[in-house]
CSV table of C-alpha atoms in Angstrom, one decimal:
chain,number,residue,atom,x,y,z
A,1,UNK,CA,-9.9,8.0,-5.9
A,2,UNK,CA,-12.1,9.7,-3.4
A,3,UNK,CA,-10.3,11.1,-0.3
A,4,UNK,CA,-11.9,12.1,3.0
A,5,UNK,CA,-10.2,13.7,6.0
A,6,UNK,CA,-10.7,16.3,8.7
A,7,UNK,CA,-9.6,18.9,6.1
A,8,UNK,CA,-12.3,18.0,3.6
A,9,UNK,CA,-13.7,15.7,0.9
A,10,UNK,CA,-11.9,15.4,-2.4
A,11,UNK,CA,-13.4,13.3,-5.2
A,12,UNK,CA,-12.1,11.9,-8.5
A,13,UNK,CA,-8.4,12.5,-7.8
A,14,UNK,CA,-5.4,10.9,-9.4
A,15,UNK,CA,-3.6,8.5,-7.1
A,16,UNK,CA,-0.3,6.7,-7.8
A,17,UNK,CA,1.0,3.7,-5.9
A,18,UNK,CA,4.3,1.8,-6.6
A,19,UNK,CA,5.7,-1.1,-4.7
A,20,UNK,CA,9.1,-2.9,-4.9
A,21,UNK,CA,9.3,-6.2,-3.1
A,22,UNK,CA,11.8,-9.0,-2.8
A,23,UNK,CA,10.4,-12.3,-1.6
A,24,UNK,CA,12.0,-15.7,-0.8
A,25,UNK,CA,10.1,-18.9,-0.1
A,26,UNK,CA,10.4,-22.6,0.1
A,27,UNK,CA,8.1,-25.1,-1.6
A,28,UNK,CA,6.9,-27.9,0.7
A,29,UNK,CA,5.2,-30.7,-1.3
A,30,UNK,CA,2.0,-32.2,0.2
A,31,UNK,CA,0.4,-34.9,-2.1
A,32,UNK,CA,-0.8,-33.2,-5.3
A,33,UNK,CA,-0.3,-29.7,-3.7
A,34,UNK,CA,2.4,-27.6,-2.3
A,35,UNK,CA,2.6,-25.0,0.5
A,36,UNK,CA,5.1,-22.2,0.2
A,37,UNK,CA,5.9,-20.1,3.3
A,38,UNK,CA,7.6,-16.8,2.3
A,39,UNK,CA,9.1,-13.7,3.7
A,40,UNK,CA,11.0,-10.7,2.3
A,41,UNK,CA,11.3,-6.9,2.3
A,42,UNK,CA,9.1,-4.3,0.7
A,43,UNK,CA,8.9,-0.6,-0.1
A,44,UNK,CA,5.6,1.2,-1.0
A,45,UNK,CA,5.2,4.7,-2.4
A,46,UNK,CA,1.8,6.4,-2.5
A,47,UNK,CA,1.1,9.8,-4.0
A,48,UNK,CA,-2.2,11.5,-3.4
A,49,UNK,CA,-2.6,14.4,-5.8
A,50,UNK,CA,-5.0,16.4,-3.6
A,51,UNK,CA,-3.5,19.6,-5.1
A,52,UNK,CA,-5.4,18.7,-8.4
A,53,UNK,CA,-8.8,18.7,-6.7
A,54,UNK,CA,-11.3,20.5,-9.0
A,55,UNK,CA,-12.7,22.2,-5.8
A,56,UNK,CA,-9.2,23.6,-4.9
A,57,UNK,CA,-7.6,23.8,-1.5
A,58,UNK,CA,-5.7,20.5,-1.6
A,59,UNK,CA,-2.0,19.7,-1.5
A,60,UNK,CA,0.2,16.8,-2.7
A,61,UNK,CA,0.8,14.0,-0.1
A,62,UNK,CA,3.6,11.5,-0.4
A,63,UNK,CA,3.8,8.3,1.7
A,64,UNK,CA,6.6,5.8,1.8
A,65,UNK,CA,6.5,2.6,3.8
A,66,UNK,CA,9.2,0.1,4.6
A,67,UNK,CA,7.8,-3.3,5.6
A,68,UNK,CA,8.5,-7.0,5.9
A,69,UNK,CA,6.0,-9.3,4.1
A,70,UNK,CA,5.4,-12.8,5.6
A,71,UNK,CA,2.9,-15.2,4.2
A,72,UNK,CA,1.8,-18.6,3.0
A,73,UNK,CA,0.8,-19.7,-0.5
A,74,UNK,CA,-0.9,-23.1,-0.8
A,75,UNK,CA,-1.1,-24.4,-4.4
A,76,UNK,CA,-3.4,-27.3,-5.5
A,77,UNK,CA,-3.3,-29.0,-8.9
A,78,UNK,CA,-6.8,-30.0,-10.1
A,79,UNK,CA,-7.9,-32.1,-13.0
A,80,UNK,CA,-7.6,-31.1,-16.7
A,81,UNK,CA,-4.6,-28.7,-16.1
A,82,UNK,CA,-6.5,-26.4,-13.7
A,83,UNK,CA,-4.6,-25.1,-10.6
A,84,UNK,CA,-5.8,-23.0,-7.6
A,85,UNK,CA,-3.4,-20.8,-5.6
A,86,UNK,CA,-4.3,-19.0,-2.4
A,87,UNK,CA,-2.1,-16.3,-0.9
A,88,UNK,CA,-2.3,-14.9,2.6
A,89,UNK,CA,0.2,-12.2,3.7
A,90,UNK,CA,0.8,-10.0,6.7
A,91,UNK,CA,3.0,-7.0,6.3
A,92,UNK,CA,5.0,-6.0,9.3
A,93,UNK,CA,5.3,-2.2,9.2
A,94,UNK,CA,8.9,-1.0,9.9
A,95,UNK,CA,8.7,2.7,9.3
A,96,UNK,CA,7.0,5.2,7.1
A,97,UNK,CA,7.4,8.9,6.1
A,98,UNK,CA,4.7,11.3,5.1
A,99,UNK,CA,5.4,14.5,3.2
A,100,UNK,CA,2.5,17.0,3.1
A,101,UNK,CA,3.3,19.7,0.5
A,102,UNK,CA,1.5,22.6,2.2
A,103,UNK,CA,3.3,25.0,-0.1
A,104,UNK,CA,0.7,23.9,-2.7
A,105,UNK,CA,-2.0,25.7,-0.6
A,106,UNK,CA,0.2,28.8,0.1
A,107,UNK,CA,3.8,29.3,-1.0
A,108,UNK,CA,4.8,30.6,2.5
A,109,UNK,CA,4.1,27.3,4.1
A,110,UNK,CA,6.7,24.6,4.5
A,111,UNK,CA,6.5,20.9,3.6
A,112,UNK,CA,5.7,18.9,6.7
A,113,UNK,CA,7.8,15.7,6.9
A,114,UNK,CA,6.4,13.2,9.5
A,115,UNK,CA,7.7,9.8,10.6
A,116,UNK,CA,5.2,6.9,11.0
A,117,UNK,CA,6.3,4.1,13.3
A,118,UNK,CA,3.2,1.9,13.9
A,119,UNK,CA,1.0,0.2,11.4
A,120,UNK,CA,0.3,-3.0,9.5
A,121,UNK,CA,-0.7,-4.3,6.1
A,122,UNK,CA,-2.4,-7.4,4.8
A,123,UNK,CA,-3.2,-8.9,1.5
A,124,UNK,CA,-4.9,-12.0,0.1
A,125,UNK,CA,-5.8,-13.4,-3.2
A,126,UNK,CA,-7.1,-16.5,-5.0
A,127,UNK,CA,-5.7,-17.4,-8.4
A,128,UNK,CA,-7.3,-19.9,-10.7
A,129,UNK,CA,-5.0,-21.0,-13.5
A,130,UNK,CA,-5.7,-23.0,-16.7
A,131,UNK,CA,-2.5,-24.4,-18.2
A,132,UNK,CA,-2.7,-24.6,-22.0
A,133,UNK,CA,-0.2,-25.7,-24.6
A,134,UNK,CA,1.2,-22.3,-25.6
A,135,UNK,CA,0.3,-20.2,-22.6
A,136,UNK,CA,-1.5,-20.2,-19.3
A,137,UNK,CA,-4.6,-18.2,-18.5
A,138,UNK,CA,-5.4,-17.0,-14.9
A,139,UNK,CA,-7.8,-14.8,-13.0
A,140,UNK,CA,-6.8,-13.4,-9.6
A,141,UNK,CA,-9.1,-11.3,-7.5
A,142,UNK,CA,-7.2,-9.7,-4.6
A,143,UNK,CA,-7.6,-7.6,-1.5
A,144,UNK,CA,-4.9,-5.2,-0.1
A,145,UNK,CA,-5.2,-3.3,3.2
A,146,UNK,CA,-3.0,-0.8,5.1
A,147,UNK,CA,-3.6,0.7,8.5
A,148,UNK,CA,-1.1,3.2,9.8
A,149,UNK,CA,-1.3,5.0,13.2
A,150,UNK,CA,-0.7,8.7,14.0
A,151,UNK,CA,2.7,10.0,12.9
A,152,UNK,CA,5.2,12.1,14.9
A,153,UNK,CA,4.6,15.9,14.7
A,154,UNK,CA,6.7,18.3,12.6
A,155,UNK,CA,6.9,22.1,12.7
A,156,UNK,CA,4.5,24.0,10.5
A,157,UNK,CA,6.0,27.3,9.4
A,158,UNK,CA,4.9,30.3,7.5
A,159,UNK,CA,7.8,32.2,5.8
A,160,UNK,CA,10.2,30.5,8.3
A,161,UNK,CA,8.2,31.3,11.5
A,162,UNK,CA,6.7,28.4,13.3
A,163,UNK,CA,2.9,28.7,13.5
A,164,UNK,CA,2.0,25.3,14.7
A,165,UNK,CA,2.8,21.6,14.2
A,166,UNK,CA,1.5,19.1,11.7
A,167,UNK,CA,1.0,15.4,11.8
A,168,UNK,CA,-0.4,12.6,9.6
A,169,UNK,CA,-3.4,11.2,11.4
A,170,UNK,CA,-4.2,7.5,11.6
A,171,UNK,CA,-5.3,6.3,8.2
A,172,UNK,CA,-6.1,3.2,6.1
A,173,UNK,CA,-6.1,2.1,2.5
A,174,UNK,CA,-8.3,-0.6,1.1
């Protein structure tokens, strides 16, 4: 990924994202279609390896979000075993944590551990399915978005002495 912030521009970095979600829904038949409202719980982990920047000066950042996904999934059967599914989802942000491993810049610095309280997510997709005898084939372009507001502040120390405070500024992921 490419990452830009007040502290600089970092290009071609490794980025890891994992999500664990549990969803429940109920199918409502409507003619040759169905609509499925759903809701659940989710956990998202993001690791920006800014410490691996070829230009140096970066540090590892870890984000964890707890959220409630709610959405709607209409499904329409077409002719010749074709199906189209749409999905629209809003993610209610519960809480997040942000760990900034400043010790990657200088071993005297501490890890800043901030709490994030406000934000939101959204996702949408369209899936086109061709049902065949032995298997189904599908294509599903999607879009995911997160916007999280400023975090709380946390002490920033050097060798145990506070030298300031740190926060995770408002950010977004597309």
